[in-house]
Amino acid sequence: MRQLRSFVQIVELGSITAAAERLQIAQPALSRQVQALEEELGVRLLSRHGRGVIATEEGQTLADRARKVLDDVELMVQDITARDHRLRGTITLGLPPTVAEVLATPLVAETLRLYPEVKLRITTGFSGHVQDWLQRGTIDIGVTYQGAKVPLVKVQPLLVERLFLIQPPGSPQAPVPLREALASTAILPSPDHGLRKLIDQAALQNGVPLNIALEIDILPTLLAFVERGAGSTILPLVSVFPLVQAGRLVARPIEAPALGRMLVIWTSLNRQPSRLMGPFTEMLNNTVRDLVTSGEWPGTTL
């Protein structure tokens, strides 16, 4: 276990020297640990370069698997020693950036209020990244927009987010038919983006060719070009709500039919759930419910 912890630190820091300082171990002793691992496994784990070390393919596999083992051991210790039944430990949550903007702060506040001895880690990434992190065991719970089915993962619906046609100031504010929204001059994310895939699919199903003026994956930049009048985009209301309130953009509900996407909670079926998982997931659901019913998460339904 000591060798695994040390090796993970070396890979994460990219330096045996830095890992030795963090672990408070003499550098020669840490180097001997790596050498012993390499001899036992019969493979080279690290490749050295001028600025430190980088894991080989085998070394990266070991580091990824070691993290899961170390997490499982930590959970085992927490479950066995928590005789007073107070919730302790660490839980790691993955969120898409737009969801994190509205959910992260109230969720951290609720965790501090209800479970002060629980350490909550939040990391952000696109839905595909969050799913990958969950499968690799680097996060405990993922919240993403529903996409392709992933093996050995449990999916729980959370909310439905309605999509709006976002246009420059001075545009009409009335609802817009889906076909008209799809036919407008568009500024959209690149084709690999989950939202773009949904829009592409809607255009194909309705026989509407997209007229794409720009492809931009950076949300503030995308919105800046919409505000300048370079085109329209399609987004959830929460992504633009402050700009709409300030009169800098117009958000028109898409209807006939409406266009939306579902936000879901993902948990791995490959890992033994800790005592934290059930209470934390319930708190997550309750926090989302409060945000939706209070209007703080606009354009959504439970």
Short mmCIF file of C-alpha atoms in Angstrom, two decimals:
data_model
loop_
_atom_site.label_atom_id
_atom_site.label_comp_id
_atom_site.label_asym_id
_atom_site.label_seq_id
_atom_site.Cartn_x
_atom_site.Cartn_y
_atom_site.Cartn_z
CA MET A 1 0.00 0.00 0.00
CA ARG A 2 2.86 2.38 0.82
CA GLN A 3 4.46 1.70 -2.57
CA LEU A 4 1.15 2.33 -4.36
CA ARG A 5 0.55 5.61 -2.53
CA SER A 6 4.06 6.75 -3.33
CA PHE A 7 3.79 5.78 -6.99
CA VAL A 8 0.48 7.63 -7.43
CA GLN A 9 2.05 10.77 -5.95
CA ILE A 10 5.00 10.53 -8.35
CA VAL A 11 2.70 10.19 -11.38
CA GLU A 12 0.43 13.05 -10.27
CA LEU A 13 3.35 15.41 -9.58
CA GLY A 14 5.51 14.26 -12.49
CA SER A 15 8.58 14.34 -10.26
CA ILE A 16 10.24 11.95 -7.82
CA THR A 17 11.80 14.92 -6.03
CA ALA A 18 8.47 16.70 -5.55
CA ALA A 19 6.80 13.46 -4.42
CA ALA A 20 9.60 12.82 -1.91
CA GLU A 21 9.10 16.30 -0.43
CA ARG A 22 5.33 15.85 -0.17
CA LEU A 23 5.59 12.35 1.32
CA GLN A 24 8.54 13.38 3.53
CA ILE A 25 10.59 10.44 2.24
CA ALA A 26 14.22 10.58 1.16
CA GLN A 27 14.46 10.69 -2.63
CA PRO A 28 16.80 7.65 -2.88
CA ALA A 29 14.34 5.58 -0.80
CA LEU A 30 11.47 6.63 -3.06
CA SER A 31 13.49 5.74 -6.16
CA ARG A 32 14.18 2.30 -4.65
CA GLN A 33 10.42 1.80 -4.13
CA VAL A 34 9.80 2.46 -7.82
CA GLN A 35 12.66 0.16 -8.79
CA ALA A 36 11.23 -2.60 -6.58
CA LEU A 37 7.81 -2.20 -8.21
CA GLU A 38 9.34 -2.36 -11.69
CA GLU A 39 11.33 -5.50 -10.79
CA GLU A 40 8.30 -7.20 -9.25
CA LEU A 41 6.02 -6.41 -12.22
CA GLY A 42 8.70 -6.91 -14.85
CA VAL A 43 7.84 -3.68 -16.71
CA ARG A 44 9.13 -0.13 -16.91
CA LEU A 45 6.75 2.22 -15.07
CA LEU A 46 8.38 5.65 -15.46
CA SER A 47 10.18 7.45 -18.25
CA ARG A 48 12.60 10.14 -17.17
CA HIS A 49 13.11 13.47 -18.94
CA GLY A 50 14.78 16.79 -18.20
CA ARG A 51 11.97 18.19 -16.03
CA GLY A 52 11.05 15.02 -14.12
CA VAL A 53 9.25 11.78 -14.98
CA ILE A 54 6.21 10.66 -16.93
CA ALA A 55 4.35 7.37 -16.59
CA THR A 56 4.71 4.77 -19.30
CA GLU A 57 1.54 3.13 -20.58
CA GLU A 58 1.97 0.38 -17.99
CA GLY A 59 2.74 2.96 -15.31
CA GLN A 60 -0.41 4.95 -16.09
CA THR A 61 -2.50 1.76 -15.89
CA LEU A 62 -0.95 0.98 -12.50
CA ALA A 63 -1.60 4.51 -11.23
CA ASP A 64 -5.26 4.44 -12.35
CA ARG A 65 -5.88 1.04 -10.76
CA ALA A 66 -3.94 1.99 -7.62
CA ARG A 67 -6.19 5.02 -7.06
CA LYS A 68 -9.23 2.72 -7.00
CA VAL A 69 -7.54 0.35 -4.56
CA LEU A 70 -6.50 3.19 -2.26
CA ASP A 71 -10.00 4.72 -2.38
CA ASP A 72 -11.56 1.36 -1.53
CA VAL A 73 -9.21 0.93 1.43
CA GLU A 74 -10.07 4.44 2.66
CA LEU A 75 -13.80 3.66 2.40
CA MET A 76 -13.30 0.37 4.26
CA VAL A 77 -11.52 2.13 7.11
CA GLN A 78 -14.19 4.86 7.27
CA ASP A 79 -17.05 2.32 7.37
CA ILE A 80 -15.41 0.19 10.05
CA THR A 81 -14.29 3.02 12.32
CA ALA A 82 -17.45 5.18 12.05
CA ARG A 83 -19.07 3.56 15.08
CA ASP A 84 -20.86 6.73 16.10
CA HIS A 85 -22.59 6.68 12.66
CA ARG A 86 -21.56 10.23 11.86
CA LEU A 87 -20.78 10.65 8.18
CA ARG A 88 -17.11 11.30 7.48
CA GLY A 89 -14.80 10.99 4.52
CA THR A 90 -14.44 12.35 1.01
CA ILE A 91 -16.82 12.26 -1.93
CA THR A 92 -15.88 13.44 -5.43
CA LEU A 93 -18.53 14.85 -7.76
CA GLY A 94 -18.19 15.54 -11.49
CA LEU A 95 -20.33 18.28 -13.08
CA PRO A 96 -20.60 19.97 -16.51
CA PRO A 97 -19.42 23.60 -16.30
CA THR A 98 -22.88 25.16 -16.86
CA VAL A 99 -24.38 22.92 -14.17
CA ALA A 100 -21.55 23.72 -11.76
CA GLU A 101 -22.29 27.44 -12.08
CA VAL A 102 -25.76 27.02 -10.61
CA LEU A 103 -25.37 23.90 -8.44
CA ALA A 104 -21.87 23.90 -6.92
CA THR A 105 -22.25 26.75 -4.42
CA PRO A 106 -25.57 25.66 -2.82
CA LEU A 107 -24.38 22.04 -2.78
CA VAL A 108 -21.17 22.92 -0.92
CA ALA A 109 -23.21 25.03 1.52
CA GLU A 110 -25.61 22.13 2.20
CA THR A 111 -22.71 19.72 2.69
CA LEU A 112 -21.13 22.04 5.26
CA ARG A 113 -24.48 22.44 7.03
CA LEU A 114 -25.58 18.80 7.12
CA TYR A 115 -22.31 16.87 7.03
CA PRO A 116 -19.52 19.10 8.37
CA GLU A 117 -17.06 16.17 8.57
CA VAL A 118 -17.51 15.27 4.90
CA LYS A 119 -15.02 16.68 2.40
CA LEU A 120 -16.66 17.42 -0.96
CA ARG A 121 -14.51 17.62 -4.08
CA ILE A 122 -16.07 19.02 -7.27
CA THR A 123 -14.47 18.72 -10.69
CA THR A 124 -15.93 20.01 -13.96
CA GLY A 125 -15.83 18.75 -17.52
CA PHE A 126 -18.04 17.99 -20.51
CA SER A 127 -20.49 15.10 -20.10
CA GLY A 128 -18.22 12.65 -21.94
CA HIS A 129 -15.34 13.48 -19.61
CA VAL A 130 -17.51 13.03 -16.51
CA GLN A 131 -18.66 9.60 -17.74
CA ASP A 132 -15.06 8.59 -18.41
CA TRP A 133 -13.96 9.72 -14.93
CA LEU A 134 -16.76 7.67 -13.37
CA GLN A 135 -15.79 4.53 -15.27
CA ARG A 136 -12.13 5.00 -14.31
CA GLY A 137 -13.08 5.49 -10.67
CA THR A 138 -11.66 9.00 -10.31
CA ILE A 139 -15.05 10.38 -9.19
CA ASP A 140 -17.81 8.85 -7.05
CA ILE A 141 -20.86 10.51 -8.63
CA GLY A 142 -21.35 12.19 -11.99
CA VAL A 143 -24.06 14.58 -13.12
CA THR A 144 -24.30 14.88 -16.90
CA TYR A 145 -26.73 15.38 -19.73
CA GLN A 146 -28.16 12.05 -20.82
CA GLY A 147 -26.30 10.55 -23.74
CA ALA A 148 -25.33 7.11 -24.96
CA LYS A 149 -25.74 4.24 -22.50
CA VAL A 150 -22.59 3.37 -20.55
CA PRO A 151 -22.05 -0.20 -19.26
CA LEU A 152 -22.02 -0.90 -15.53
CA VAL A 153 -23.39 2.53 -14.64
CA LYS A 154 -26.66 3.33 -12.85
CA VAL A 155 -28.59 6.32 -14.24
CA GLN A 156 -31.13 8.35 -12.25
CA PRO A 157 -33.13 11.19 -13.92
CA LEU A 158 -32.71 14.56 -12.21
CA LEU A 159 -34.43 17.26 -14.29
CA VAL A 160 -35.36 18.30 -17.82
CA GLU A 161 -33.78 21.48 -19.14
CA ARG A 162 -35.66 23.35 -21.85
CA LEU A 163 -33.61 24.92 -24.65
CA PHE A 164 -34.07 28.48 -25.95
CA LEU A 165 -33.14 30.34 -29.11
CA ILE A 166 -30.67 33.00 -27.96
CA GLN A 167 -30.60 36.12 -30.13
CA PRO A 168 -29.14 39.67 -30.10
CA PRO A 169 -30.86 42.49 -28.21
CA GLY A 170 -33.85 43.95 -30.04
CA SER A 171 -34.94 40.57 -31.42
CA PRO A 172 -38.58 39.43 -31.01
CA GLN A 173 -39.27 37.85 -27.64
CA ALA A 174 -42.17 35.59 -28.64
CA PRO A 175 -41.74 31.79 -28.66
CA VAL A 176 -40.26 30.42 -31.88
CA PRO A 177 -41.17 27.19 -33.73
CA LEU A 178 -38.44 24.55 -33.68
CA ARG A 179 -37.96 24.52 -37.46
CA GLU A 180 -37.51 28.31 -37.53
CA ALA A 181 -35.01 28.15 -34.67
CA LEU A 182 -32.99 25.47 -36.45
CA ALA A 183 -32.99 27.43 -39.74
CA SER A 184 -31.60 30.64 -38.23
CA THR A 185 -27.98 31.65 -38.81
CA ALA A 186 -26.27 29.73 -36.05
CA ILE A 187 -23.26 30.08 -33.77
CA LEU A 188 -22.82 26.65 -32.19
CA PRO A 189 -20.29 24.50 -30.34
CA SER A 190 -18.17 22.05 -32.35
CA PRO A 191 -19.70 18.72 -33.47
CA ASP A 192 -18.20 16.74 -30.56
CA HIS A 193 -20.09 18.83 -27.99
CA GLY A 194 -23.13 17.09 -26.46
CA LEU A 195 -25.45 20.05 -27.08
CA ARG A 196 -24.34 20.28 -30.70
CA LYS A 197 -25.09 16.57 -31.20
CA LEU A 198 -28.62 17.15 -29.87
CA ILE A 199 -29.14 20.12 -32.25
CA ASP A 200 -27.73 18.15 -35.21
CA GLN A 201 -30.10 15.29 -34.45
CA ALA A 202 -33.11 17.64 -34.21
CA ALA A 203 -32.18 19.25 -37.54
CA LEU A 204 -31.88 15.84 -39.22
CA GLN A 205 -35.20 14.62 -37.83
CA ASN A 206 -36.98 17.78 -38.99
CA GLY A 207 -35.28 17.96 -42.38
CA VAL A 208 -33.79 21.40 -41.69
CA PRO A 209 -30.25 22.10 -42.97
CA LEU A 210 -28.23 24.02 -40.38
CA ASN A 211 -26.78 27.39 -41.43
CA ILE A 212 -23.68 27.56 -39.22
CA ALA A 213 -21.80 30.84 -39.26
CA LEU A 214 -19.31 30.05 -36.47
CA GLU A 215 -18.31 27.10 -34.29
CA ILE A 216 -17.10 28.19 -30.83
CA ASP A 217 -16.65 26.01 -27.73
CA ILE A 218 -15.91 28.87 -25.30
CA LEU A 219 -19.29 30.02 -23.96
CA PRO A 220 -18.44 33.69 -23.19
CA THR A 221 -16.92 34.11 -26.66
CA LEU A 222 -19.91 32.43 -28.31
CA LEU A 223 -22.32 34.73 -26.47
CA ALA A 224 -20.24 37.80 -27.32
CA PHE A 225 -20.68 37.09 -31.05
CA VAL A 226 -24.42 36.52 -30.60
CA GLU A 227 -24.66 39.87 -28.79
CA ARG A 228 -22.83 41.53 -31.71
CA GLY A 229 -25.45 40.18 -34.11
CA ALA A 230 -23.29 37.58 -35.87
CA GLY A 231 -25.97 34.93 -35.43
CA SER A 232 -28.17 33.06 -32.95
CA THR A 233 -27.49 30.07 -30.73
CA ILE A 234 -29.45 27.45 -28.80
CA LEU A 235 -28.81 27.12 -25.08
CA PRO A 236 -30.52 26.47 -21.73
CA LEU A 237 -31.83 29.62 -20.06
CA VAL A 238 -29.55 29.29 -17.03
CA SER A 239 -26.48 29.80 -19.27
CA VAL A 240 -27.62 33.29 -20.32
CA PHE A 241 -30.04 34.39 -17.59
CA PRO A 242 -27.96 37.33 -16.25
CA LEU A 243 -27.39 38.63 -19.80
CA VAL A 244 -31.10 38.30 -20.62
CA GLN A 245 -32.03 40.17 -17.44
CA ALA A 246 -29.54 42.90 -18.36
CA GLY A 247 -31.11 43.26 -21.83
CA ARG A 248 -27.94 42.17 -23.62
CA LEU A 249 -29.53 39.03 -25.12
CA VAL A 250 -33.02 37.72 -25.90
CA ALA A 251 -34.06 34.16 -24.97
CA ARG A 252 -37.01 32.82 -26.97
CA PRO A 253 -38.68 29.55 -25.89
CA ILE A 254 -38.55 26.90 -28.61
CA GLU A 255 -41.89 25.18 -29.20
CA ALA A 256 -43.94 23.11 -31.65
CA PRO A 257 -42.25 20.94 -30.49
CA ALA A 258 -40.17 22.05 -27.51
CA LEU A 259 -36.48 21.11 -27.49
CA GLY A 260 -34.86 19.95 -24.28
CA ARG A 261 -32.42 17.57 -22.64
CA MET A 262 -32.39 15.51 -19.47
CA LEU A 263 -29.86 15.90 -16.67
CA VAL A 264 -29.07 12.62 -14.89
CA ILE A 265 -27.05 11.29 -11.96
CA TRP A 266 -24.53 8.55 -12.77
CA THR A 267 -23.09 6.11 -10.22
CA SER A 268 -20.83 3.15 -10.90
CA LEU A 269 -22.08 -0.41 -10.41
CA ASN A 270 -18.45 -1.58 -10.32
CA ARG A 271 -17.66 -0.06 -6.94
CA GLN A 272 -18.97 -0.85 -3.49
CA PRO A 273 -20.92 2.28 -2.44
CA SER A 274 -19.72 3.98 0.72
CA ARG A 275 -21.96 5.11 3.59
CA LEU A 276 -21.77 8.60 2.11
CA MET A 277 -23.36 7.74 -1.24
CA GLY A 278 -26.99 7.37 -0.18
CA PRO A 279 -27.25 10.47 2.04
CA PHE A 280 -25.22 12.59 -0.39
CA THR A 281 -27.34 11.58 -3.40
CA GLU A 282 -30.50 12.42 -1.44
CA MET A 283 -29.05 15.83 -0.51
CA LEU A 284 -28.12 16.40 -4.17
CA ASN A 285 -31.68 15.66 -5.27
CA ASN A 286 -33.13 17.92 -2.59
CA THR A 287 -30.78 20.79 -3.52
CA VAL A 288 -31.76 20.52 -7.19
CA ARG A 289 -35.45 20.41 -6.26
CA ASP A 290 -35.10 23.59 -4.19
CA LEU A 291 -33.27 25.41 -7.01
CA VAL A 292 -35.91 24.45 -9.58
CA THR A 293 -38.97 25.23 -7.45
CA SER A 294 -37.53 28.57 -6.25
CA GLY A 295 -36.80 29.70 -9.82
CA GLU A 296 -33.03 29.87 -9.23
CA TRP A 297 -32.57 27.26 -11.98
CA PRO A 298 -34.80 28.81 -14.67
CA GLY A 299 -36.13 26.94 -17.69
CA THR A 300 -36.15 23.53 -15.99
CA THR A 301 -38.73 21.04 -14.69
CA LEU A 302 -38.21 18.20 -12.25
#
